[in-house]
Each structure stands twice: as C-alpha cells, then as structure tokens.
Coordinates of C-alpha atoms in Angstrom, one line a residue:
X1196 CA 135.9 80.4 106.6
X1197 CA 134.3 81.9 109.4
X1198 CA 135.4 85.1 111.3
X1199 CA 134.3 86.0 114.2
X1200 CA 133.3 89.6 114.6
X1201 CA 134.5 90.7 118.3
X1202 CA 136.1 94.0 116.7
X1203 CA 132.6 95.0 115.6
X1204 CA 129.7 93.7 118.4
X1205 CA 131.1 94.3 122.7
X1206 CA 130.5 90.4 122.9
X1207 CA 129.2 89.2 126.8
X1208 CA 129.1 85.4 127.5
X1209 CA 125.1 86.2 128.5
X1210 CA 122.6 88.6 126.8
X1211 CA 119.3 89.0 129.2
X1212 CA 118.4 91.7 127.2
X1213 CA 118.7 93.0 123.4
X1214 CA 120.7 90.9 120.8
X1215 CA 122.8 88.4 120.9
X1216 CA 126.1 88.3 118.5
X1217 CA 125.7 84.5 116.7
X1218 CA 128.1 85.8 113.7
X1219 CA 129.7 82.8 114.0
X1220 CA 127.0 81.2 112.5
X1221 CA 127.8 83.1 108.9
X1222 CA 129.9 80.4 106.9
X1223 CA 132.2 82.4 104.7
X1224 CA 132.9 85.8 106.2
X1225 CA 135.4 87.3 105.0
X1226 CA 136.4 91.0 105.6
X1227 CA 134.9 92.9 102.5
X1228 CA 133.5 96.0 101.4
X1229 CA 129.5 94.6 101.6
X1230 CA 126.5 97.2 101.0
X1231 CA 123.3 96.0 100.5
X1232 CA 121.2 93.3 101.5
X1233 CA 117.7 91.9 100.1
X1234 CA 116.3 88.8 101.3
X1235 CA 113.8 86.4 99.1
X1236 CA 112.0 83.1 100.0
X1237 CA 112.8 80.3 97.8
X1238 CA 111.2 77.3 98.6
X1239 CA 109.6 78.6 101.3
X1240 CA 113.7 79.4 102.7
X1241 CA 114.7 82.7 103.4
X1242 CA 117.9 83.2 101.2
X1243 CA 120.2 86.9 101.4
X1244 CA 121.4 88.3 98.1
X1245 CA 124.4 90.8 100.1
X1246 CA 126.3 92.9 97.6
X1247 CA 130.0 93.3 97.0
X1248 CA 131.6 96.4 96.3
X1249 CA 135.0 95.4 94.4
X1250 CA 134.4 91.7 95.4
X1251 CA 131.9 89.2 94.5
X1252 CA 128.2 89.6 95.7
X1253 CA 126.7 86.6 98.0
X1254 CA 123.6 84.2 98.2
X1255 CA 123.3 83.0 101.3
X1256 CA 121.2 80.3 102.5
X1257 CA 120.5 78.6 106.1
X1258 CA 122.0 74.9 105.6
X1259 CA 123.4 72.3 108.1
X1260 CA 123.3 75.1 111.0
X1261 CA 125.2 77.6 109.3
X1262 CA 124.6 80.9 107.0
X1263 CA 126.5 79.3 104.1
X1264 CA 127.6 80.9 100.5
X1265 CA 125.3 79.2 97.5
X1266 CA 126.1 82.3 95.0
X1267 CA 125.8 80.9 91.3
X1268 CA 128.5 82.2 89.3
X1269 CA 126.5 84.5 87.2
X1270 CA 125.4 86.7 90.1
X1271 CA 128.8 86.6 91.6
X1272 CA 130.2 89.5 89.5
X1273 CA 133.5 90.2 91.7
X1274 CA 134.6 93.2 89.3
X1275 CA 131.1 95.6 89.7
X1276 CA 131.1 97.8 92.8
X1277 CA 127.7 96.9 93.0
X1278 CA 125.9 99.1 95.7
X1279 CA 121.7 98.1 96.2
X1280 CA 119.5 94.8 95.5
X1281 CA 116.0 94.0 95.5
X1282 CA 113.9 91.3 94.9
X1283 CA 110.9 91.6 92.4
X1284 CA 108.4 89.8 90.3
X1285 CA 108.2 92.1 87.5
X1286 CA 107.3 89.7 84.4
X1287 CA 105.0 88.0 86.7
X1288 CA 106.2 84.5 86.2
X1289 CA 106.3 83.6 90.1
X1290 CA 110.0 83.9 90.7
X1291 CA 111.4 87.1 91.5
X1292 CA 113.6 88.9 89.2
X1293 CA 116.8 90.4 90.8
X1294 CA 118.0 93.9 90.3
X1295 CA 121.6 94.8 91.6
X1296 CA 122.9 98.5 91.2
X1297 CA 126.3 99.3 90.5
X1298 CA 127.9 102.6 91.2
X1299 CA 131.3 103.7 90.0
X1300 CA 131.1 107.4 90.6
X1301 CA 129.7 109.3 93.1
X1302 CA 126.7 111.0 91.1
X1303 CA 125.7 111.1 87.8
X1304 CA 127.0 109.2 84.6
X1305 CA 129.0 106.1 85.6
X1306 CA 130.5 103.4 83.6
X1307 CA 129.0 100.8 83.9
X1308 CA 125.0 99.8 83.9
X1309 CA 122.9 97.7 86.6
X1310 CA 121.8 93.9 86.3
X1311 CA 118.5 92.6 85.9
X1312 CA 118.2 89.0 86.7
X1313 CA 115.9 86.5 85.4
X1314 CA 115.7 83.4 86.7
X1315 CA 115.1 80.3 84.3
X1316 CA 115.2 76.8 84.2
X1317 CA 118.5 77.2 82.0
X1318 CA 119.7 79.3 84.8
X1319 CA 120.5 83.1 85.4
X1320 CA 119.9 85.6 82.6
X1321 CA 121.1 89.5 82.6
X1322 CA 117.6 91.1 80.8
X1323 CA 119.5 94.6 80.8
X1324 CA 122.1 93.3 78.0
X1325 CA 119.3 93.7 75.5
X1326 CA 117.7 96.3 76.9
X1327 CA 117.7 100.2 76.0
X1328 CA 116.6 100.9 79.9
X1329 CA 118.9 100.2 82.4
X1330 CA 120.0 102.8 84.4
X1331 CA 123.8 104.3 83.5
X1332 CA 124.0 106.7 86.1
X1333 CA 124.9 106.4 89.6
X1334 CA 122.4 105.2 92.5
X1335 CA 121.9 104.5 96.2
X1336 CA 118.4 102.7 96.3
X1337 CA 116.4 100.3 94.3
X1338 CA 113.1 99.0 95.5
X1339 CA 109.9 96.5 94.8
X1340 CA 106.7 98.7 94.1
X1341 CA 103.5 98.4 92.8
X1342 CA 102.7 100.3 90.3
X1343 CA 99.3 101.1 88.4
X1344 CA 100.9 98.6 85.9
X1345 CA 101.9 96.2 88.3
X1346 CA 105.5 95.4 90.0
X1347 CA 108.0 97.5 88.7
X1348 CA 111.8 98.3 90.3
X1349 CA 111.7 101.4 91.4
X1350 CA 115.6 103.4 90.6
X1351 CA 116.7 106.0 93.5
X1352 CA 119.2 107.5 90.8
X1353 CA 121.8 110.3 92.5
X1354 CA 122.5 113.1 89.9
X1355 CA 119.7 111.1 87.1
X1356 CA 116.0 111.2 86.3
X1357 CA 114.8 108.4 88.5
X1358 CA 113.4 105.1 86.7
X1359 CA 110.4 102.5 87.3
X1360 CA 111.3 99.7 85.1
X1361 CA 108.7 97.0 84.8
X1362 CA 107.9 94.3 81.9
X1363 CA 105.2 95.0 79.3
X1364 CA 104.5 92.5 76.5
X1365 CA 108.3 90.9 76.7
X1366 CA 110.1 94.3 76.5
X1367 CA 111.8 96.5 79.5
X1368 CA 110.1 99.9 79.7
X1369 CA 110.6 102.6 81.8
X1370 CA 107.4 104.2 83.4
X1371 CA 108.8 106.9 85.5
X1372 CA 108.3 110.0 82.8
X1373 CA 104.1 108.8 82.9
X1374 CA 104.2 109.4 86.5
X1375 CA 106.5 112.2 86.4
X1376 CA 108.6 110.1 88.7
X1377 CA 111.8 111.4 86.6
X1378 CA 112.9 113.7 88.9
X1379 CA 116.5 114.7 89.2
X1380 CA 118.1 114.8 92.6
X1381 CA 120.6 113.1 95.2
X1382 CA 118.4 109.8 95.4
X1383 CA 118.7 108.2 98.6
X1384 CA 116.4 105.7 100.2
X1385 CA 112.8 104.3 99.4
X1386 CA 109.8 103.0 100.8
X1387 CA 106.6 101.6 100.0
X1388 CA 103.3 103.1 102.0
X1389 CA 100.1 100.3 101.5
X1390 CA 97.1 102.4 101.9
X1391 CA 93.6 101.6 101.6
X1392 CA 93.4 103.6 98.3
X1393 CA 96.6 102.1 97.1
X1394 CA 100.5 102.0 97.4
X1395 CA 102.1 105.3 98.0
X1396 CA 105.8 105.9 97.8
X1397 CA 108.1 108.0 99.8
X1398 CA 111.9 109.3 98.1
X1399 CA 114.3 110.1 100.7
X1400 CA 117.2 112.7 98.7
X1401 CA 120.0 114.3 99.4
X1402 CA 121.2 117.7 98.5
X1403 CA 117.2 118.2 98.0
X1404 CA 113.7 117.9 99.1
X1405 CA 112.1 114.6 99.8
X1406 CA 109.5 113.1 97.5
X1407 CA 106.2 111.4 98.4
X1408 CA 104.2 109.8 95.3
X1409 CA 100.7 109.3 96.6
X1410 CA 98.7 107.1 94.6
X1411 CA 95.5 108.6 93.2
X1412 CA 93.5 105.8 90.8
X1413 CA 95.3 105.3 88.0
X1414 CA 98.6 108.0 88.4
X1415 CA 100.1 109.6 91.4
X1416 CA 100.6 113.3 93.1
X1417 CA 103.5 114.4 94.8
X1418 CA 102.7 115.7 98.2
X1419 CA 105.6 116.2 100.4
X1420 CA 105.2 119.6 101.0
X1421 CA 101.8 119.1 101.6
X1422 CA 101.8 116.5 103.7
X1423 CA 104.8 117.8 105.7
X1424 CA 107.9 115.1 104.9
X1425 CA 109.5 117.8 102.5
X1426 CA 112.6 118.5 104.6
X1427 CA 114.9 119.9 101.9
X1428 CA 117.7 120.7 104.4
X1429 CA 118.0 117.4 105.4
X1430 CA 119.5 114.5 103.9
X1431 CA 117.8 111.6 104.2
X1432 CA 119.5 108.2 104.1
X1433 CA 117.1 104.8 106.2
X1434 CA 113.6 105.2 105.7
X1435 CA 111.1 102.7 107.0
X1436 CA 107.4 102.4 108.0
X1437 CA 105.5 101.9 111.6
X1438 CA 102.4 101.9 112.9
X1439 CA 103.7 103.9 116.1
X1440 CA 100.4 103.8 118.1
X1441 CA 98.7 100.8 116.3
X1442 CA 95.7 103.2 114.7
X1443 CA 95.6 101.2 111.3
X1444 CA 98.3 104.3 110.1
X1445 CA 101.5 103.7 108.3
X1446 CA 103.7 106.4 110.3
X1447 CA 107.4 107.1 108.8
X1448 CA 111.0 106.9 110.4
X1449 CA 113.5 108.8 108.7
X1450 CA 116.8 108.7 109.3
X1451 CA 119.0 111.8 108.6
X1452 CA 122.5 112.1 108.3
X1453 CA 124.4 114.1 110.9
X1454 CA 120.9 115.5 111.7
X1455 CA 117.7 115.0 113.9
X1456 CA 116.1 112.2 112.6
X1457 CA 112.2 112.3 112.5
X1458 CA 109.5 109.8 113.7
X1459 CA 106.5 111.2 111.2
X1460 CA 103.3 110.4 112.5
X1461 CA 100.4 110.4 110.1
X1462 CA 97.2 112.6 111.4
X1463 CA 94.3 113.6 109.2
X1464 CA 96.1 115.9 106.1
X1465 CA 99.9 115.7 106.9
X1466 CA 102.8 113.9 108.8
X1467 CA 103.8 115.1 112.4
X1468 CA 107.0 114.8 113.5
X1469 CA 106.9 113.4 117.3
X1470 CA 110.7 112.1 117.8
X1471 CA 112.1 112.6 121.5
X1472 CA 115.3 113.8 121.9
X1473 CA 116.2 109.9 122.5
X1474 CA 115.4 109.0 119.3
X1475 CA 116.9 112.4 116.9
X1476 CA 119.9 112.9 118.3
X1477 CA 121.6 113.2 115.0
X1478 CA 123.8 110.3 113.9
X1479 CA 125.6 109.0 110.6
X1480 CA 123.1 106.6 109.8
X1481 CA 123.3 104.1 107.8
X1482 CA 119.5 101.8 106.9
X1483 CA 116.5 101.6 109.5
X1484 CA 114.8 98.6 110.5
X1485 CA 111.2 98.6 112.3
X1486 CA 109.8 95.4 113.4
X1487 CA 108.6 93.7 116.3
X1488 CA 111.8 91.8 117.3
X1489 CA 111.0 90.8 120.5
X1490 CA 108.2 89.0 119.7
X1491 CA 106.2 91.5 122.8
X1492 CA 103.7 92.7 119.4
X1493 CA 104.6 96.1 119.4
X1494 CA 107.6 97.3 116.9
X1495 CA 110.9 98.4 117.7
X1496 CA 113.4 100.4 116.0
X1497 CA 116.7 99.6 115.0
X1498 CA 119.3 102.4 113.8
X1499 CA 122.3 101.1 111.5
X1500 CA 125.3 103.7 111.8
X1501 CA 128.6 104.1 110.3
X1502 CA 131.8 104.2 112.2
X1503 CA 129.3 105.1 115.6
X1504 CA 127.2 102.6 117.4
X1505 CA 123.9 101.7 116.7
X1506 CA 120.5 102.5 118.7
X1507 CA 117.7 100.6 119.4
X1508 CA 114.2 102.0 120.7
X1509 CA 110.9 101.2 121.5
X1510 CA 107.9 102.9 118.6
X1511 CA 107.5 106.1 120.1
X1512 CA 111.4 106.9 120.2
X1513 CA 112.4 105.7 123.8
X1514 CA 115.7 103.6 124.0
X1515 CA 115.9 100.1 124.3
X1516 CA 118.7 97.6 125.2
X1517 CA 120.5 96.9 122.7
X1518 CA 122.8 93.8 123.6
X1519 CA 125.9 93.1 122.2
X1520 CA 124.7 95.2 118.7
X1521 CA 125.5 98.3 119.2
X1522 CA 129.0 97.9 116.9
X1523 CA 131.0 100.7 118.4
X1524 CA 133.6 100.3 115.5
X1525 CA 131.1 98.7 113.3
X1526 CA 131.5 100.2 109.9
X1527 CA 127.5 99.8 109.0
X1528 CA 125.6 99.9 105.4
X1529 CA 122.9 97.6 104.6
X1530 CA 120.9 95.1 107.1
X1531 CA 118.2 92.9 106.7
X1532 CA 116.2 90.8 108.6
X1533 CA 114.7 86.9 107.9
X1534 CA 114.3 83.6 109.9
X1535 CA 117.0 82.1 108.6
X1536 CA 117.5 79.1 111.1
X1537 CA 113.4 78.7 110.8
X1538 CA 113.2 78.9 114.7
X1539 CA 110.0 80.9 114.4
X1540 CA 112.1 84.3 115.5
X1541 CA 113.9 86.9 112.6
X1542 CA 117.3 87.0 112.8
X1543 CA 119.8 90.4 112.3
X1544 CA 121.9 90.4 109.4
X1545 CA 124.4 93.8 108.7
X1546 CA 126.7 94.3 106.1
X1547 CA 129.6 96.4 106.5
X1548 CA 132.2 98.3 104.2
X1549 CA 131.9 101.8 102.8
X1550 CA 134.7 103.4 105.4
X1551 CA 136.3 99.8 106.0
X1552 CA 136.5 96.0 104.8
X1553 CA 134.9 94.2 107.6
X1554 CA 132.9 90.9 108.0
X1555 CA 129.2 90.5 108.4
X1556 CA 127.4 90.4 111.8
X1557 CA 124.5 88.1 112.4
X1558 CA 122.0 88.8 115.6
X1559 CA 119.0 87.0 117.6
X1560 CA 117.1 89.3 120.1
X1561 CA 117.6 87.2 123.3
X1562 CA 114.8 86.0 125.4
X1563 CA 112.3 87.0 122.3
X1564 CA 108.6 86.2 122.8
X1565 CA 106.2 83.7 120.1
X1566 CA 106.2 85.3 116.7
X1567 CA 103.9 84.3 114.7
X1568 CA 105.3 84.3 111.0
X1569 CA 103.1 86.2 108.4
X1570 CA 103.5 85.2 104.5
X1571 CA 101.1 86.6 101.7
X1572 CA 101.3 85.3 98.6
X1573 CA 100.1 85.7 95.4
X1574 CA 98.4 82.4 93.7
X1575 CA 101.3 81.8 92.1
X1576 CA 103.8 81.6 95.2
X1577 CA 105.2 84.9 94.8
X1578 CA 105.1 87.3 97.3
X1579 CA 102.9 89.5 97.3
X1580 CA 105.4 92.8 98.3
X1581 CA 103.8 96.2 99.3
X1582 CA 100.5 94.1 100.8
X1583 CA 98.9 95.7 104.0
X1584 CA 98.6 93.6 107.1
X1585 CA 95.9 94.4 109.3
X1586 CA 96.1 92.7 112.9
X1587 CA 92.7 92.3 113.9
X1588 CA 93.2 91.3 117.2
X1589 CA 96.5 92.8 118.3
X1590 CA 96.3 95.9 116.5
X1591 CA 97.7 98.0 114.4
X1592 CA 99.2 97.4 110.7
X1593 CA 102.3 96.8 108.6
X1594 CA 103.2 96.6 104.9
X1595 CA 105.0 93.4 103.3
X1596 CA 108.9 95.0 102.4
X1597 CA 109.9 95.9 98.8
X1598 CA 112.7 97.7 99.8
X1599 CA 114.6 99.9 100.1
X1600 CA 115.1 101.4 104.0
X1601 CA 118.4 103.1 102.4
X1602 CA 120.4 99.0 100.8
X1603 CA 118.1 97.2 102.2
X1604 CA 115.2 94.6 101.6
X1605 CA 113.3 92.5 104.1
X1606 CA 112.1 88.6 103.5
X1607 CA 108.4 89.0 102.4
X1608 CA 106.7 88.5 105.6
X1609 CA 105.6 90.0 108.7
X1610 CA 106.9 88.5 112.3
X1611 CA 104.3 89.6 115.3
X1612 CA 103.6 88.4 118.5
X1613 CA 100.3 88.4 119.8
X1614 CA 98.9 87.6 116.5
X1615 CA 95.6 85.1 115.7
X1616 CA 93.7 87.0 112.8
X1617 CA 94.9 89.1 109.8
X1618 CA 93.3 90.6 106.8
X1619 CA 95.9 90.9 104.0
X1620 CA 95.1 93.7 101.6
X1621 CA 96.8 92.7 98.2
X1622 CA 97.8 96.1 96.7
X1623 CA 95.7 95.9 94.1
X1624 CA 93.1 96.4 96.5
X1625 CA 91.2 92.6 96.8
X1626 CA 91.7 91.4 100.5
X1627 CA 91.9 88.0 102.5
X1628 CA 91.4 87.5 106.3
X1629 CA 92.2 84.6 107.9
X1630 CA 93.6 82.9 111.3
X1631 CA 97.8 82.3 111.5
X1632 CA 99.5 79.6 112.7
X1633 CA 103.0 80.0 113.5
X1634 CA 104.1 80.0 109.7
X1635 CA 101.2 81.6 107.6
X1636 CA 101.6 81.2 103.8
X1637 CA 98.2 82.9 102.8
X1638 CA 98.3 82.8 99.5
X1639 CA 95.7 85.2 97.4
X1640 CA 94.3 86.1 94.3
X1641 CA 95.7 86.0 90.8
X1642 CA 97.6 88.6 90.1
X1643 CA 96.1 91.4 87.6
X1644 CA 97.0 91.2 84.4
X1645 CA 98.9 94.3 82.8

C-alpha cells in the first residue's frame, strides 16, 4: 500500500530547486516506528535493509518502478525493537553479513541480544545464536570498519564496553579489549576516516567525551583530546565525513543535540571547528548525510531532525534550498542514500518513528547535474567499505560508507560530478587509479588474509 507523505514533506507541484518528494514511489509504506537504514548492492542493485522498532524490519528493492518490500522472513523479526543495521563482509566470503541491533532499554543491560546474518545458499542464518559475543546491552550505532584484522562490526554500545566483532578461523570474537576500544559511555554515532596511513575511527557519545581511534600500524591511539573533537559537553548524535575545501583532507560534521553543531576541519595536528552560525544553530538532530547531491562536484550537507525541519547547506556551512524536504512535522531517525531507480542520480530515503509512527519519505534533488557513479570492489565483488577516493581531476576526496552517521549506512559508492579519474586506496593500503564511466565497478585486489 502506498501512502503518500504530505503530512511530512510541504509538497509544490514544481521543485526548481532542492528536492523533490517522489514518496510515492515507496510500495508498502505504512505508518511505523522505522530507525535505521543501511543500504547494500546485490547484484550490482542497491537494496535498503530499514529497521522496525515493534514491527517487522524491510528489504527494499527498486522493481517495476517502485521501491517495493522483498524482506525474507527470517530478517523480518516484527517482535525486536530493532534500532541500527549495517552491512559487512566479515568472514570474507563476498556477501555481506548483516548486523541489526535491538534495544529494549534505554542504556545498559537489555533483554534481548542483536542479530548477525549470514547469508547462504540455504538461506538466512543468525551466527549470534551460537555465539558467546553478541552484544546484550543496549546500543545506538553499529558500523563497517576495517580493522588491523580485517572487517569487523564495530558496536556503539550506550551504558556497555563497546565491541568489534569480526570472524577468525569460523568463530565470533570480539577485538575491542586488544585495542582498548571497550570503553564505557553513552555510545552514539560512528564513522570511518580513510587515511593514507590507514582507517581511523571517530565515536560520537553522549553523557561523555567523544572518541577518535587513529590507526597507528598494527593497533590504534585515542586522540580526541589531542586532536581537538573531544567535546565532552556535547552530545553527539550524526556524524559524517567531507572534504570541505577539496585539500585531499577528510574534515568531520558533527551533529549535536540541542547544541551548536561543528564542521571540524582538519589542519596539520588537530581538527578546527569553522561552522557559521548558518550551519550550528543547535537543532534535535537526528543522522547527517554529506554528498554531492546535485551532481555540481562539490558536497553538500543534509541535516535529519526530529519533530523540527531539516537543513540543507553547501560544504562550508552556508544554506541551501532545500525543496519540498525540509519535513516540518517529520518525525526523523535514520536516512540513507542509493540510486535506486539506476537513473545515474542518488536518491533520499528517511525513516521516521522514535516520537511518532509515520511513513517513509523518498527524495530526488531536482534539476541535478551528471554524476558519475563510483564502485570499488574487492576481487571478490564485495565492496570494498572504508576505501579512499581520490578525484584526480576534480579534486578533493571521500571515503566508501560503513556506517554509521548516527542509523545510518550509505550504498558502497561514491556519486560525483565532474569526475573522469580516481585512485581508490583499498584500506589495506594497495591502490588502483583508473578512468569512470558513468557506473564504475573497479574492482581491486584480493583481500588480505587474516
């Protein structure tokens, strides 16, 4: 059944600028209580694992023009308030694994534990039912990252040590307490930061300081204070990255909650913060979202709030038209974006529900200039998640999404305009540069064996 979502997006019969509302477009769209939202490419398809918090999560795939429901029963799982999703390769068989966190409880010890899903030829397998890992306490965030020991979910716990749960040798392990990534606080959002020297990590916490993991050979150190993104009187929710002057620099955006949110720029030994006061104006926000969604190859920001309407803004903090998605009433959690309708240009989608049951909203930025699609792989056809893409003709760089700008994960590509030549550092450090076309599947080495 599709519902149409006028109580959510001020829908215009014409759009010259900003987004357009296509919700209509979303199959079966029921009002529900929907958090996050992690995209995957199967068969070279974009397809949107959005999850249901007393009602069953979705898998939702572009099919005969519409944004239709495909959710195999196992992942359904209408009786979990399941909260974040992401998408990750962690026994590194080529198909992503998915991991859905559930949260009964507010912080600390819940009920009931996460899923793992493994994807097989006999069909969907829980790997946390004979498992002594899985997370039992409650959690915001989970994310794709790679670690010294390959891909690993990484477990932004609220009130528990956090977790990196990868594979090793056909057994679930835990490598958090070698990293001493076990820390205890009100775990928010994630990201990933692809550096030359490796993948960092950023923690964005609540009722705490914020964590940043930086990757030194083999193990990491954590540098917030150091580096400036400590901020332990602000709670952090959307996190993404952005190269905001296209210097080869993966800059930060944080959003705060009720607070100023930052635009971190990265200098020589620390972060800077350099947000105007029409970007921080402190709002309940929900995720973040930085891309180039108007296809001009430069990236915007979009800001998801909750029961306030959203912002959109150019990469230095200026606002932008935002077209018919600001969501006034819009009660905002998790968004994503992915070329679903393979027109060459990323559509919008944002889940709704904490404060309110409400349907889904779907958005294309009108009048959007030639993206050109960017797709690393590894050999295998996996994506390769947390890779660095260096524009060598436009400018600037961006990292391949594991997740999570506060419920969210991106498809596994890149969409730019202005775009002919990329190098794609694999983050295990071996690189490939090649020309694009308008859908680049690169695919790249082997991944390393752990």
């Amino acid at each position: 059944m599709a519902v149409a979502s006028m109580v959510i997006a001020c829908t215009t019969e014409e759009v010259d600028q900003g987004f357009k509302d296509v919700s209509s477009k979303i199959s079966e769209n029921g009002a529900e209580r929907r958090y996050g939202v992690a995209v995957r490419h199967n068969d070279r398809k974009p397809e949107a694992f959005v999850t249901g918090f007393g009602a069953p999560n979705q898998l939702l795939r572009w099919q005969n023009g519409m944004l239709r429901d495909i959710t195999p029963e196992p992942l359904q799982d209408p009786n979990t308030d399941a909260i974040g999703a992401a998408w990750c390769d962690v026994d590194q068989d080529g198909l992503e694994e998915l991991y859905v966190l559930t949260t009964d409880t507010y912080g600390g010890r819940k009920r009931f534990t996460d899923h793992l899903y493994d994807q097989t030829q006999d069909g969907w397998t829980d790997l946390f039912e004979d498992s002594d890992v899985p997370n039992r306490y409650a959690g915001r965030s989970v994310a794709c990252h790679y670690s010294p020991e390959g891909y690993a979910f990484f477990v932004a716990r609220y009130g528990g040590p956090m977790q990196l749960i990868t594979e090793q040798d056909g057994e679930l392990t835990d490598l958090a307490p070698r990293y001493g990534m076990d820390k205890v606080t009100g775990g928010r959002s994630i990201v990933n930061i692809p550096t030359p020297d490796g993948v960092d990590l950023f923690a964005g916490n609540e009722r705490g300081p914020n964590f940043y993991y930086e990757r030194q050979n083999d193990t990491y150190e954590e540098r917030a204070d150091e580096l400036g993104v400590f901020a332990p009187l602000q709670n952090a929710r959307g996190v993404a990255t952005i190269d905001i002057e296209k210097d080869d620099k993966l800059d930060l955006v944080v959003g705060n909650w009720n607070d100023y949110h930052r635009l971190y720029k990265r200098a020589d030994q620390e972060f800077q913060d350099i947000a105007p006061t029409t970007f921080n104006e402190p709002t309940p926000v929900r995720s973040v979202i930085a891309h180039d969604f108007d296809g001009d190859g430069s990236e915007e920001i979009f800001l998801n709030n909750i029961d306030h309407k959203n912002s959109y803004h150019e990469s230095k903090g200026s606002r932008a038209p935002i077209g018919e998605a600001e969501e006034p009433n819009g009660a905002g959690t998790g968004a994503a974006i992915a070329d679903f309708n393979q027109d060459g240009h990323p559509e919008l989608l944002i889940a709704h529900g904490e404060s309110k049951a409400q349907p889904m909203s779907l958005y294309t930025y009108s009048d959007a200039g030639h993206h050109s699609v960017v797709r690393p792989t590894w050999k295998d056809g996996s994506p390769a998640r947390n890779a660095r893409v260096i524009f060598k003709d436009a400018g600037g760089v961006a990292a391949i999404d594991g997740g999570s700008a506060y419920l969210n994960q991106m498809a596994p590509a890149v969409y730019r305009g202005g775009v002919e030549k990329v190098t794609i550092q694999y983050p295990h450090g071996e690189s490939v540069t090649t020309r694009v076309t308008e859908d680049s599947v690169i695919q790249g080495p082997k991944k390393p064996v752990h």
